[in-house]
Amino acid sequence: MSTIVPLYRSVKDLLNNQIFGIDEYQREYKWGRENILELINDLRAKFFSSYQEGHDTGKVASYEDYFLGSIIVSRRDNKKFLVDGQQRITSLTLLLIYLYHAAKAKYLPVVSQMATLIYSDNLGTPAFNLDIAERLPVIKALFDQAAYNPSSTDESIQNMHARYRDIEDEGLVEDLDEALPHFIYWLITKVGLIEILTDNDNYAYAIFETMNDRGKPLSPVDMLKAYLLAPVSDEAQRRNANLTWKREVLALISYGGDKDDERDANCMKAWLRAQYALSTRDRKAGASDKDWEIIGSAFHRWARDNATQLGLGKAEKHLDIINTELPFFSKAYQRILYASKNYTPRLEAIFYNAHNEFTFQNTVLLAALNPADSWEITERKLAITARYLDIWVMRRVTNYIRVGYSSVSYAMFQLCKEIRRKPLDELVTILTDRLANDDTTFDGCPSKDRHGLVALELNQFSRRFIYHLLARVTSYLEVKSGLPDLFSQYVDRERINPCDIEHIVPDNFADFSTHFNSPTEFQNWRNNVAGLLLLPADVNRSYQDKPFKDKAPHYAAQNLFAASLTAAGYQHKPKFLAFVAEAQLPLQAYEEFGLAQQAERKKVLKALVNAIWSPALIQQDAQE
């Protein structure tokens, strides 16, 4: 007889020496950057609500638990198959691999307990616990810290690789610091799920259908609507408001023809945070969540508990939120989504921030908006706020300052409060003053002993930002020279033969041994941003190991920034020459490329970067 057994499992109980698979017809691993960062932020917040500096790891046993929901598992042939839960189990596995490497690097004793949560001894043969044949290469590469190129792989593999990079970029280990072992012990012993286990596939899928199709609880969006409609006694007003709500929710979840059942909730989180949050959790151990955090996790409950802050109570305000604010912010949110995916004139900065995967963009852009503004003013506010974020983000990443969710949450809360519903001219003043008073610039960050653009080198942290910077510099130089703006093509990784980062100097220490004391010193110099270009992948692969004099003729046939290294790049280009002269750029062709030439390119790059990310553009955007 078939059995159904629901059991509460800690992460350790669930994964220790357990092998999970999925059937071929299961959907892909779909989690996006926002999903993985939300999980990490929730885990971190729950952990720090218990942790206090000075605790020994034994104290973790008394920390609060964190519940990750339920999963449905069918057991057959001594293997467990995930009927529901592969998104969370895959994400947990990626997080555990990341923490395993961090623990191993610090020689933490907990590392011995982590290994069996990632792979098992299957009769003498090591097997990864997430045993999905086509996904094993990426899991193995991440676990072995080996190079892996996910291009031309399926959606799940690309998403897994991207989400692991997102975890790395978030800087969780750096944030935890001395609390790292405590967090790991807490994660594996105090974070848990309910495993609903059966040995019959039909039972498993029947449970899945029942939990997802029958008696489905109201969503936070549904509960917020019910609360807002409750005091509206006029039947016609109530009916019309309900129709407005349904229309806007449908427009959000079906936006762009790509149905997303969470898009309406994400819009409302961004809207309520941007327009109404007055408090955020104190930055100390044991602090409790406030407006900013609660809206992010339970905005419907926050609205009910903060009626006064929202101005609620009378039916008129409830109707105003539904009939005026919701349509306005829904339209603005969809405009941001569009400009994030489509390179849109005047809203290019939204596309730039989306390419840099700046998590808080959607929220911050809604903060300055006012439903009483014309749509023209609304678009200008979107443009200048996005421009500010673009400059703010790029100043930081060129100084190796993290801009992940947790690193900037407090700063973005403060920014939203400061610019909330400000008139256009006042918004311009606030944003330009902020940049003028910012101690982080492209020249460095004295408070953190960072040296800015001149010290920027290619590494794991900086790679994607340098890629972005080079694409911006290249497209800017071409546009100013009368050529089309190809930025969106330069950063499109889906196109045939996408661009790669090219080292101008080949990886040959022997050629420069008289200039550097060690291969490491040579590599640091070679990886400096001033010695890099963007080239199509096939050109990069064909010529990257050749000396400069052999590569230069091929550079001449590529983008203008690469071609500017060669004499041919200046021939028959009057608009380019005019711009170089007008901007007083120290660009020139080279017969060879070494220390002196790279130093000159640093000056070129600095001039271009200061022009591309000039605070003066905020005023310009406001007037266009």
Coordinates of C-alpha atoms in Angstrom, one line a residue:
M1 CA 0.0 0.0 0.0
S2 CA 1.3 3.5 -0.9
T3 CA 2.2 5.8 1.9
I4 CA 2.3 9.6 2.3
V5 CA 4.7 10.9 5.0
P6 CA 5.0 14.6 5.8
L7 CA 8.2 15.3 7.8
Y8 CA 9.9 18.5 8.9
R9 CA 13.5 18.4 7.7
S10 CA 16.3 20.8 8.4
V11 CA 18.5 21.5 5.4
K12 CA 21.0 19.0 6.9
D13 CA 18.4 16.3 7.4
L14 CA 17.0 16.8 3.9
L15 CA 20.2 16.8 1.9
N16 CA 22.7 14.7 3.9
N17 CA 23.7 11.8 1.6
Q18 CA 20.4 12.1 -0.3
I19 CA 20.2 12.0 -4.0
F20 CA 17.5 14.0 -5.8
G21 CA 16.4 13.9 -9.4
I22 CA 13.6 15.3 -11.6
D23 CA 11.7 13.8 -14.4
E24 CA 12.4 15.0 -18.0
Y25 CA 9.0 16.7 -18.3
Q26 CA 9.6 19.0 -15.3
R27 CA 10.0 22.7 -16.0
E28 CA 13.4 24.4 -16.2
Y29 CA 15.2 26.0 -13.3
K30 CA 13.6 29.5 -13.6
W31 CA 14.9 31.5 -10.6
G32 CA 16.1 35.0 -11.6
R33 CA 18.5 37.4 -9.9
E34 CA 15.7 39.0 -7.8
N35 CA 14.5 35.6 -6.5
I36 CA 18.0 34.5 -5.3
L37 CA 18.8 37.8 -3.7
E38 CA 15.5 37.9 -1.9
L39 CA 16.2 34.5 -0.5
I40 CA 19.7 35.5 0.7
N41 CA 18.4 38.8 2.1
D42 CA 15.6 36.9 4.0
L43 CA 18.0 34.4 5.4
R44 CA 20.6 37.0 6.4
A45 CA 17.9 39.1 8.1
K46 CA 16.5 36.2 10.1
F47 CA 20.0 35.1 11.1
F48 CA 21.0 38.5 12.3
S49 CA 17.8 38.9 14.3
S50 CA 19.4 36.2 16.6
Y51 CA 23.1 36.5 16.2
Q52 CA 25.1 38.8 18.5
E53 CA 28.8 39.5 18.3
G54 CA 30.7 37.3 20.7
H55 CA 28.4 34.3 20.5
D56 CA 30.1 31.0 20.2
T57 CA 28.7 28.6 17.6
G58 CA 27.0 26.5 20.2
K59 CA 24.5 29.5 20.7
V60 CA 23.1 28.8 17.2
A61 CA 21.0 26.0 18.7
S62 CA 18.9 28.7 20.4
Y63 CA 18.5 30.9 17.3
E64 CA 15.1 31.3 15.6
D65 CA 14.1 28.8 12.9
Y66 CA 13.4 29.8 9.3
F67 CA 10.8 27.9 7.3
L68 CA 11.3 27.5 3.5
G69 CA 7.9 25.9 2.8
S70 CA 7.1 22.4 1.6
I71 CA 8.4 20.1 -1.1
I72 CA 6.8 17.0 -2.7
V73 CA 9.0 14.0 -3.3
S74 CA 8.3 10.7 -5.0
R75 CA 10.7 7.8 -4.1
R76 CA 11.5 5.1 -6.6
D77 CA 14.6 3.0 -7.3
N78 CA 16.3 4.2 -4.2
K79 CA 16.3 7.8 -5.5
K80 CA 14.0 10.7 -4.6
F81 CA 12.4 12.7 -7.4
L82 CA 11.3 16.3 -6.9
V83 CA 7.7 16.7 -8.0
D84 CA 7.6 20.2 -6.4
G85 CA 10.6 22.1 -4.9
Q86 CA 13.4 21.9 -7.5
Q87 CA 13.7 25.7 -7.6
R88 CA 14.4 25.9 -3.9
I89 CA 16.6 22.8 -3.7
T90 CA 18.6 23.9 -6.7
S91 CA 19.1 27.4 -5.2
L92 CA 20.0 25.9 -1.8
T93 CA 22.6 23.7 -3.5
L94 CA 24.2 26.8 -5.2
L95 CA 24.3 28.6 -1.9
L96 CA 25.8 25.7 -0.1
I97 CA 28.5 25.3 -2.8
Y98 CA 29.4 29.0 -2.4
L99 CA 29.5 28.7 1.4
Y100 CA 31.5 25.5 1.2
H101 CA 34.2 27.3 -0.7
A102 CA 34.2 30.1 1.8
A103 CA 34.4 27.8 4.8
K104 CA 37.2 25.7 3.1
A105 CA 39.2 28.9 2.4
K106 CA 39.0 29.8 6.1
Y107 CA 39.7 26.3 7.4
L108 CA 36.4 26.2 9.3
P109 CA 35.5 22.9 11.0
V110 CA 31.9 23.1 9.6
V111 CA 33.2 22.4 6.1
S112 CA 33.3 18.7 7.0
Q113 CA 29.5 18.7 7.5
M114 CA 28.8 20.6 4.3
A115 CA 30.4 18.3 1.8
T116 CA 27.7 15.5 2.2
L117 CA 25.0 18.1 1.6
I118 CA 26.4 18.7 -1.9
Y119 CA 27.6 15.2 -2.9
S120 CA 27.3 11.7 -1.6
D121 CA 29.3 8.5 -1.6
N122 CA 27.2 6.2 -3.9
L123 CA 28.8 2.8 -3.3
G124 CA 32.3 4.2 -3.6
T125 CA 31.4 6.6 -6.5
P126 CA 30.9 10.3 -5.6
A127 CA 27.6 11.6 -6.9
F128 CA 26.2 15.1 -6.6
N129 CA 23.0 15.1 -4.5
L130 CA 21.2 17.1 -7.2
D131 CA 21.5 14.3 -9.8
I132 CA 20.1 15.8 -13.0
A133 CA 22.3 14.5 -15.9
E134 CA 22.3 17.6 -18.1
R135 CA 23.0 19.9 -15.2
L136 CA 25.8 18.0 -13.6
P137 CA 28.6 19.7 -15.7
V138 CA 27.7 23.1 -14.3
I139 CA 27.4 21.9 -10.7
K140 CA 30.7 20.1 -11.0
A141 CA 32.4 23.2 -12.5
L142 CA 31.1 25.4 -9.7
F143 CA 32.1 22.9 -7.0
D144 CA 35.5 22.4 -8.5
Q145 CA 35.8 26.2 -9.1
A146 CA 36.6 25.4 -12.7
A147 CA 36.1 27.7 -15.7
Y148 CA 32.7 27.0 -17.4
N149 CA 31.1 28.7 -20.4
P150 CA 27.2 28.3 -20.2
S151 CA 26.7 29.7 -23.8
S152 CA 24.7 27.4 -26.0
T153 CA 23.5 25.4 -23.0
D154 CA 19.8 25.1 -22.0
E155 CA 17.9 27.6 -19.9
S156 CA 18.4 25.8 -16.6
I157 CA 22.2 25.6 -16.9
Q158 CA 22.5 29.3 -17.9
N159 CA 20.3 30.3 -15.0
M160 CA 22.2 28.1 -12.5
H161 CA 25.5 29.6 -13.6
A162 CA 24.1 33.2 -13.5
R163 CA 22.5 32.7 -10.1
Y164 CA 25.8 31.4 -8.6
R165 CA 27.5 34.5 -9.9
D166 CA 24.7 36.6 -8.3
I167 CA 25.4 34.9 -5.0
E168 CA 29.1 35.7 -5.3
D169 CA 28.4 39.3 -6.3
E170 CA 26.1 39.8 -3.3
G171 CA 29.1 39.6 -0.9
L172 CA 27.4 37.5 1.7
V173 CA 30.7 36.1 3.1
E174 CA 32.1 39.6 3.5
D175 CA 29.0 40.8 5.3
L176 CA 29.0 37.9 7.7
D177 CA 32.7 38.2 8.4
E178 CA 33.3 36.6 11.8
A179 CA 29.7 35.3 11.8
L180 CA 30.3 33.0 8.8
P181 CA 30.5 29.7 10.8
H182 CA 27.5 30.7 12.9
F183 CA 25.5 31.4 9.7
I184 CA 26.5 28.1 8.1
Y185 CA 25.5 26.1 11.2
W186 CA 22.3 28.0 11.4
L187 CA 21.5 27.4 7.7
I188 CA 22.0 23.7 7.9
T189 CA 20.3 23.1 11.3
K190 CA 17.7 25.8 11.8
V191 CA 16.4 26.4 8.3
G192 CA 14.0 23.7 7.2
L193 CA 11.2 22.5 5.0
I194 CA 8.4 20.0 5.1
E195 CA 9.1 17.0 2.9
I196 CA 6.0 15.3 1.7
L197 CA 7.2 11.9 0.7
T198 CA 5.4 9.2 -1.1
D199 CA 6.4 6.0 -3.0
N200 CA 3.7 6.5 -5.6
D201 CA 4.1 9.0 -8.5
N202 CA 0.3 9.3 -8.9
Y203 CA -0.1 10.2 -5.2
A204 CA 2.7 12.8 -5.5
Y205 CA 1.2 14.5 -8.5
A206 CA -2.3 14.4 -6.9
I207 CA -0.9 16.2 -3.8
F208 CA 0.9 18.7 -6.0
E209 CA -2.4 19.5 -7.9
T210 CA -4.4 19.7 -4.7
M211 CA -1.9 22.1 -3.1
N212 CA -1.6 24.3 -6.2
D213 CA -5.1 24.2 -7.7
R214 CA -7.7 23.7 -5.0
G215 CA -8.3 26.0 -2.1
K216 CA -5.5 28.2 -3.2
P217 CA -5.0 30.9 -0.6
L218 CA -5.5 34.6 -1.5
S219 CA -2.3 36.2 -2.7
P220 CA -1.0 39.4 -1.0
V221 CA -2.3 41.3 -4.0
D222 CA -5.8 39.9 -3.5
M223 CA -5.7 40.6 0.2
L224 CA -4.6 44.2 -0.4
K225 CA -7.5 44.7 -2.8
A226 CA -9.9 43.3 -0.3
Y227 CA -8.6 45.6 2.4
L228 CA -8.8 48.7 0.2
L229 CA -12.3 47.9 -1.0
A230 CA -13.7 47.0 2.4
P231 CA -14.8 50.6 3.4
V232 CA -16.3 51.4 0.0
S233 CA -20.1 51.1 0.6
D234 CA -21.3 52.6 -2.7
E235 CA -22.0 49.6 -5.0
A236 CA -21.2 51.3 -8.2
Q237 CA -17.9 52.8 -6.9
R238 CA -16.9 49.4 -5.5
R239 CA -17.7 47.6 -8.8
N240 CA -15.7 50.2 -10.9
A241 CA -12.8 50.1 -8.4
N242 CA -12.7 46.3 -8.6
L243 CA -12.7 46.4 -12.4
T244 CA -9.8 49.0 -12.3
W245 CA -7.8 46.7 -10.0
K246 CA -8.4 43.6 -12.1
R247 CA -7.5 45.5 -15.3
E248 CA -4.2 46.8 -13.9
V249 CA -3.2 43.5 -12.3
L250 CA -3.9 41.7 -15.6
A251 CA -1.8 44.3 -17.5
L252 CA 1.1 43.7 -15.1
I253 CA 1.1 39.9 -15.0
S254 CA 0.7 39.6 -18.8
Y255 CA 3.0 42.5 -19.7
G256 CA 5.0 42.0 -22.8
G257 CA 3.2 38.7 -23.6
D258 CA 5.4 36.9 -21.0
K259 CA 3.0 35.9 -18.1
D260 CA 4.5 36.4 -14.7
D261 CA 2.2 35.8 -11.7
E262 CA 4.6 37.8 -9.4
R263 CA 4.9 40.9 -11.5
D264 CA 1.9 42.6 -9.9
A265 CA 3.2 41.9 -6.4
N266 CA 6.7 43.2 -7.4
C267 CA 5.2 46.4 -8.8
M268 CA 3.2 47.0 -5.5
K269 CA 6.3 46.3 -3.4
A270 CA 8.3 48.9 -5.4
W271 CA 5.4 51.4 -5.4
L272 CA 4.7 51.2 -1.6
R273 CA 8.4 51.2 -0.7
A274 CA 9.1 54.1 -3.0
Q275 CA 6.2 56.3 -2.0
Y276 CA 5.4 55.4 1.7
A277 CA 8.2 53.7 3.6
L278 CA 9.4 55.9 6.5
S279 CA 11.6 53.5 8.4
T280 CA 14.1 50.7 7.9
R281 CA 15.7 48.1 10.1
D282 CA 18.5 49.5 12.3
R283 CA 21.9 48.3 11.1
K284 CA 22.7 46.3 14.2
A285 CA 22.3 42.7 15.5
G286 CA 18.9 41.8 16.9
A287 CA 17.1 44.7 15.1
S288 CA 13.6 44.1 13.9
D289 CA 12.1 44.7 10.4
K290 CA 10.4 48.1 9.7
D291 CA 8.6 49.6 6.8
W292 CA 11.2 49.0 4.1
E293 CA 11.6 45.3 5.0
I294 CA 8.0 44.5 5.8
I295 CA 6.7 46.0 2.6
G296 CA 9.2 43.8 0.8
S297 CA 7.9 40.6 2.4
A298 CA 4.3 41.3 3.3
F299 CA 3.1 44.6 1.8
H300 CA -0.6 43.7 2.3
R301 CA -0.1 43.3 6.1
W302 CA 2.0 46.4 6.2
A303 CA -0.8 48.5 4.5
R304 CA -3.4 47.2 7.0
D305 CA -1.1 48.0 10.0
N306 CA -0.1 51.4 8.7
A307 CA -3.4 52.9 7.5
T308 CA -2.5 56.3 8.9
Q309 CA 0.8 56.4 7.1
L310 CA -1.1 55.7 3.8
G311 CA -3.8 58.2 4.7
L312 CA -6.4 55.5 4.8
G313 CA -9.7 55.3 6.7
K314 CA -12.2 57.1 4.5
A315 CA -13.5 55.5 1.4
E316 CA -12.3 58.4 -0.8
K317 CA -8.6 57.7 -0.1
H318 CA -9.1 54.0 -0.6
L319 CA -10.7 54.8 -4.0
D320 CA -8.0 57.3 -4.9
I321 CA -5.3 54.6 -4.3
I322 CA -7.1 52.1 -6.5
N323 CA -8.4 54.5 -9.3
T324 CA -5.5 57.0 -9.4
E325 CA -2.3 55.7 -7.8
L326 CA -2.4 52.1 -9.0
P327 CA -3.0 52.9 -12.7
F328 CA -0.3 55.6 -12.6
F329 CA 2.4 53.5 -10.9
S330 CA 1.4 50.4 -12.9
K331 CA 2.0 52.4 -16.1
A332 CA 5.3 53.8 -14.8
Y333 CA 6.4 50.4 -13.7
Q334 CA 5.7 48.9 -17.1
R335 CA 7.5 51.8 -18.7
I336 CA 10.6 51.0 -16.6
L337 CA 10.3 47.3 -17.5
Y338 CA 10.1 48.2 -21.2
A339 CA 13.2 50.5 -21.0
S340 CA 15.1 47.9 -19.0
K341 CA 14.8 45.4 -21.9
N342 CA 14.7 47.8 -24.9
Y343 CA 17.3 50.5 -25.6
T344 CA 14.9 53.5 -25.5
P345 CA 15.8 57.1 -26.5
R346 CA 16.0 59.4 -23.5
L347 CA 15.6 56.4 -21.1
E348 CA 18.9 54.8 -22.0
A349 CA 20.1 55.0 -18.4
I350 CA 17.4 52.6 -17.4
F351 CA 18.8 50.1 -19.8
Y352 CA 22.3 50.7 -18.5
N353 CA 21.2 50.0 -14.9
A354 CA 19.3 46.9 -15.9
H355 CA 22.4 45.6 -17.7
N356 CA 24.4 46.2 -14.5
E357 CA 21.6 44.3 -12.7
F358 CA 21.0 47.0 -10.2
T359 CA 18.3 45.5 -8.0
F360 CA 16.7 48.6 -6.6
Q361 CA 16.3 50.5 -9.8
N362 CA 12.5 49.9 -10.2
T363 CA 11.8 51.0 -6.6
V364 CA 14.0 54.2 -6.7
L365 CA 12.6 55.3 -10.1
L366 CA 9.1 55.3 -8.7
A367 CA 10.0 57.4 -5.6
A368 CA 10.1 60.9 -7.3
L369 CA 7.0 60.3 -9.3
N370 CA 3.7 62.1 -8.6
P371 CA 0.4 61.0 -10.2
A372 CA -0.4 64.7 -10.5
D373 CA 2.5 65.2 -13.0
S374 CA 2.1 65.1 -16.7
W375 CA 3.5 62.0 -18.5
E376 CA 6.2 64.2 -20.0
I377 CA 7.4 65.3 -16.5
T378 CA 7.1 61.7 -15.4
E379 CA 9.4 60.5 -18.2
R380 CA 11.9 63.3 -17.4
K381 CA 12.0 62.2 -13.7
L382 CA 12.6 58.6 -14.8
A383 CA 15.4 59.7 -17.0
I384 CA 17.3 61.9 -14.5
T385 CA 16.8 59.5 -11.6
A386 CA 18.1 56.6 -13.7
R387 CA 21.0 58.8 -14.8
Y388 CA 21.9 59.5 -11.2
L389 CA 21.8 55.7 -10.4
D390 CA 24.0 55.0 -13.4
I391 CA 26.7 57.5 -12.2
W392 CA 26.4 56.4 -8.6
V393 CA 26.7 52.7 -9.4
M394 CA 29.6 53.0 -11.8
R395 CA 31.5 55.2 -9.4
R396 CA 31.3 52.5 -6.8
V397 CA 32.1 49.5 -8.9
T398 CA 35.2 51.1 -10.4
N399 CA 36.3 51.4 -6.7
Y400 CA 35.5 47.7 -6.0
I401 CA 32.5 48.7 -3.8
R402 CA 29.7 46.2 -3.9
V403 CA 26.3 47.4 -5.1
G404 CA 24.3 44.2 -4.3
Y405 CA 21.0 44.1 -2.5
S406 CA 22.1 44.2 1.1
S407 CA 25.1 46.5 0.5
V408 CA 22.9 49.4 -0.8
S409 CA 19.5 48.7 0.8
Y410 CA 19.9 51.4 3.5
A411 CA 21.3 53.9 1.0
M412 CA 18.4 53.3 -1.4
F413 CA 15.8 53.7 1.4
Q414 CA 17.4 57.1 2.3
L415 CA 17.4 58.1 -1.4
C416 CA 13.7 57.2 -1.8
K417 CA 12.8 59.3 1.2
E418 CA 14.8 62.3 0.0
I419 CA 13.4 62.4 -3.6
R420 CA 9.8 61.3 -2.8
R421 CA 7.4 63.3 -5.0
K422 CA 9.8 66.1 -5.5
P423 CA 9.1 68.6 -8.3
L424 CA 11.4 68.3 -11.3
D425 CA 13.7 71.2 -10.6
E426 CA 14.1 70.3 -6.9
L427 CA 14.8 66.7 -8.0
V428 CA 17.6 67.9 -10.3
T429 CA 19.2 69.9 -7.4
I430 CA 19.0 67.0 -4.9
L431 CA 20.6 64.5 -7.3
T432 CA 23.4 66.8 -8.5
D433 CA 24.2 67.9 -5.0
R434 CA 24.3 64.3 -3.9
L435 CA 26.9 63.5 -6.6
A436 CA 28.9 66.7 -5.8
N437 CA 29.1 65.7 -2.1
D438 CA 29.8 62.0 -2.8
D439 CA 33.3 60.9 -1.6
T440 CA 33.3 58.1 -4.1
T441 CA 34.2 59.2 -7.6
F442 CA 36.1 57.8 -10.6
D443 CA 39.3 59.3 -9.0
G444 CA 38.9 57.1 -6.0
C445 CA 37.2 56.7 -2.6
P446 CA 39.5 58.1 0.2
S447 CA 37.3 56.7 3.0
K448 CA 37.9 53.2 1.7
D449 CA 41.4 53.7 0.4
R450 CA 40.3 53.0 -3.2
H451 CA 42.0 54.5 -6.2
G452 CA 39.3 54.6 -8.8
L453 CA 39.5 54.1 -12.5
V454 CA 43.3 54.1 -12.9
A455 CA 43.5 51.1 -10.5
L456 CA 40.6 49.1 -12.0
E457 CA 41.7 45.6 -13.1
L458 CA 39.9 42.6 -14.6
N459 CA 39.0 40.1 -12.0
Q460 CA 36.0 38.0 -10.8
F461 CA 34.3 41.0 -9.2
S462 CA 34.9 43.6 -11.9
R463 CA 34.6 41.5 -15.1
R464 CA 30.9 42.3 -15.9
F465 CA 31.3 46.0 -14.9
I466 CA 34.4 46.4 -17.1
Y467 CA 32.5 44.7 -19.9
H468 CA 29.7 47.3 -19.4
L469 CA 32.2 50.2 -19.2
L470 CA 34.0 49.2 -22.4
A471 CA 30.7 48.9 -24.2
R472 CA 29.7 52.4 -23.1
V473 CA 33.1 53.9 -24.0
T474 CA 33.0 52.3 -27.4
S475 CA 29.4 53.3 -28.2
Y476 CA 30.0 56.8 -26.9
L477 CA 33.1 57.4 -29.1
E478 CA 31.2 56.1 -32.1
V479 CA 28.1 58.2 -31.6
K480 CA 30.2 61.3 -31.1
S481 CA 31.9 60.5 -34.4
G482 CA 28.6 60.3 -36.3
L483 CA 28.1 56.5 -36.2
P484 CA 25.0 54.6 -34.9
D485 CA 24.7 53.8 -31.2
L486 CA 25.5 50.1 -30.9
F487 CA 25.6 49.7 -27.1
S488 CA 22.7 47.3 -27.0
Q489 CA 24.4 45.1 -29.6
Y490 CA 27.8 45.2 -27.8
V491 CA 26.2 43.8 -24.6
D492 CA 23.8 41.3 -26.2
R493 CA 25.1 37.9 -25.2
E494 CA 22.4 36.1 -27.1
R495 CA 23.4 37.3 -30.6
I496 CA 25.6 35.3 -32.9
N497 CA 29.3 36.0 -32.2
P498 CA 28.9 38.3 -29.1
C499 CA 31.6 40.6 -27.9
D500 CA 34.3 39.4 -25.5
I501 CA 36.9 41.3 -23.5
E502 CA 40.2 41.5 -25.4
H503 CA 43.6 42.0 -23.8
I504 CA 45.7 44.2 -26.0
V505 CA 48.9 42.7 -24.5
P506 CA 49.2 38.9 -25.0
D507 CA 49.8 36.7 -21.9
N508 CA 53.6 36.4 -22.3
F509 CA 55.6 37.5 -19.3
A510 CA 58.9 36.9 -21.0
D511 CA 58.3 39.9 -23.3
F512 CA 58.0 42.2 -20.3
S513 CA 60.2 40.5 -17.8
T514 CA 62.6 43.5 -17.7
H515 CA 59.7 45.8 -16.6
F516 CA 58.1 43.6 -13.9
N517 CA 59.4 41.8 -10.9
S518 CA 57.1 38.8 -11.2
P519 CA 54.4 37.2 -13.4
T520 CA 51.8 38.4 -10.9
E521 CA 52.9 42.0 -11.3
F522 CA 52.8 41.6 -15.0
Q523 CA 49.3 40.2 -14.9
N524 CA 48.0 43.0 -12.7
W525 CA 49.3 45.5 -15.3
R526 CA 48.0 43.5 -18.3
N527 CA 44.5 43.3 -16.7
N528 CA 44.2 47.0 -16.2
V529 CA 41.1 48.4 -17.8
A530 CA 43.3 50.7 -20.0
G531 CA 44.7 47.6 -21.7
L532 CA 41.4 46.1 -22.6
L533 CA 39.0 46.3 -25.6
L534 CA 35.7 44.7 -26.7
L535 CA 35.9 42.6 -29.8
P536 CA 33.7 40.0 -31.5
A537 CA 34.3 36.6 -29.9
D538 CA 35.7 35.0 -33.1
V539 CA 38.2 37.9 -33.6
N540 CA 39.2 37.7 -29.9
R541 CA 39.9 34.0 -30.0
S542 CA 41.8 34.2 -33.3
Y543 CA 44.2 37.0 -32.3
Q544 CA 44.4 37.2 -28.5
D545 CA 47.8 35.4 -28.3
K546 CA 49.5 37.4 -31.1
P547 CA 51.8 40.3 -30.4
F548 CA 50.3 43.8 -30.8
K549 CA 51.9 44.5 -34.2
D550 CA 50.2 41.5 -35.6
K551 CA 46.8 42.3 -34.1
A552 CA 46.8 46.0 -34.9
P553 CA 45.7 45.6 -38.6
H554 CA 42.7 43.5 -37.4
Y555 CA 41.8 46.1 -34.7
A556 CA 41.6 48.7 -37.6
A557 CA 38.6 46.8 -39.0
Q558 CA 36.7 46.6 -35.6
N559 CA 34.9 49.2 -33.5
L560 CA 36.2 52.7 -33.3
F561 CA 37.8 52.4 -29.8
A562 CA 39.8 49.4 -31.0
A563 CA 40.6 51.0 -34.3
S564 CA 41.9 54.1 -32.6
L565 CA 45.0 52.2 -31.7
T566 CA 46.0 52.1 -35.3
A567 CA 46.9 54.6 -38.0
A568 CA 44.2 53.2 -40.3
G569 CA 41.6 54.0 -37.6
Y570 CA 42.0 57.8 -38.3
Q571 CA 41.9 57.7 -42.1
H572 CA 38.8 59.0 -43.9
K573 CA 37.0 59.8 -40.6
P574 CA 36.5 63.5 -40.5
K575 CA 33.8 63.5 -37.8
F576 CA 35.9 61.3 -35.6
L577 CA 38.9 63.5 -36.0
A578 CA 36.8 66.6 -35.3
F579 CA 35.4 65.1 -32.1
V580 CA 38.9 64.0 -30.9
A581 CA 40.1 67.6 -31.5
E582 CA 37.1 69.2 -29.8
A583 CA 37.2 67.0 -26.8
Q584 CA 41.0 67.3 -26.6
L585 CA 41.4 63.5 -26.3
P586 CA 45.0 62.3 -26.3
L587 CA 44.1 59.5 -28.7
Q588 CA 46.9 58.3 -31.1
A589 CA 48.0 55.3 -33.1
Y590 CA 50.8 53.0 -31.9
E591 CA 53.4 50.9 -33.5
E592 CA 53.8 48.9 -30.3
F593 CA 51.9 48.7 -27.0
G594 CA 53.7 48.7 -23.7
L595 CA 53.9 50.6 -20.4
A596 CA 54.0 54.1 -21.8
Q597 CA 51.2 53.4 -24.3
Q598 CA 48.9 52.0 -21.6
A599 CA 49.6 55.0 -19.4
E600 CA 48.5 57.2 -22.3
R601 CA 45.3 55.1 -22.8
K602 CA 44.5 55.6 -19.1
K603 CA 44.3 59.4 -19.8
V604 CA 42.0 58.7 -22.8
L605 CA 39.8 56.4 -20.8
K606 CA 39.6 58.8 -17.9
A607 CA 38.5 61.7 -20.2
L608 CA 35.8 59.5 -21.8
V609 CA 34.5 58.1 -18.5
N610 CA 34.2 61.6 -17.0
A611 CA 32.2 62.7 -20.0
I612 CA 30.0 59.6 -20.2
W613 CA 29.2 59.7 -16.5
S614 CA 29.1 63.5 -16.0
P615 CA 26.7 64.8 -13.4
A616 CA 25.9 67.6 -15.8
L617 CA 23.9 65.1 -17.8
I618 CA 21.2 65.1 -15.1
Q619 CA 20.4 68.8 -15.9
Q620 CA 20.6 68.0 -19.6
D621 CA 18.1 65.1 -19.3
A622 CA 15.7 67.3 -17.3
Q623 CA 15.6 69.9 -20.1
E624 CA 15.3 67.5 -23.1

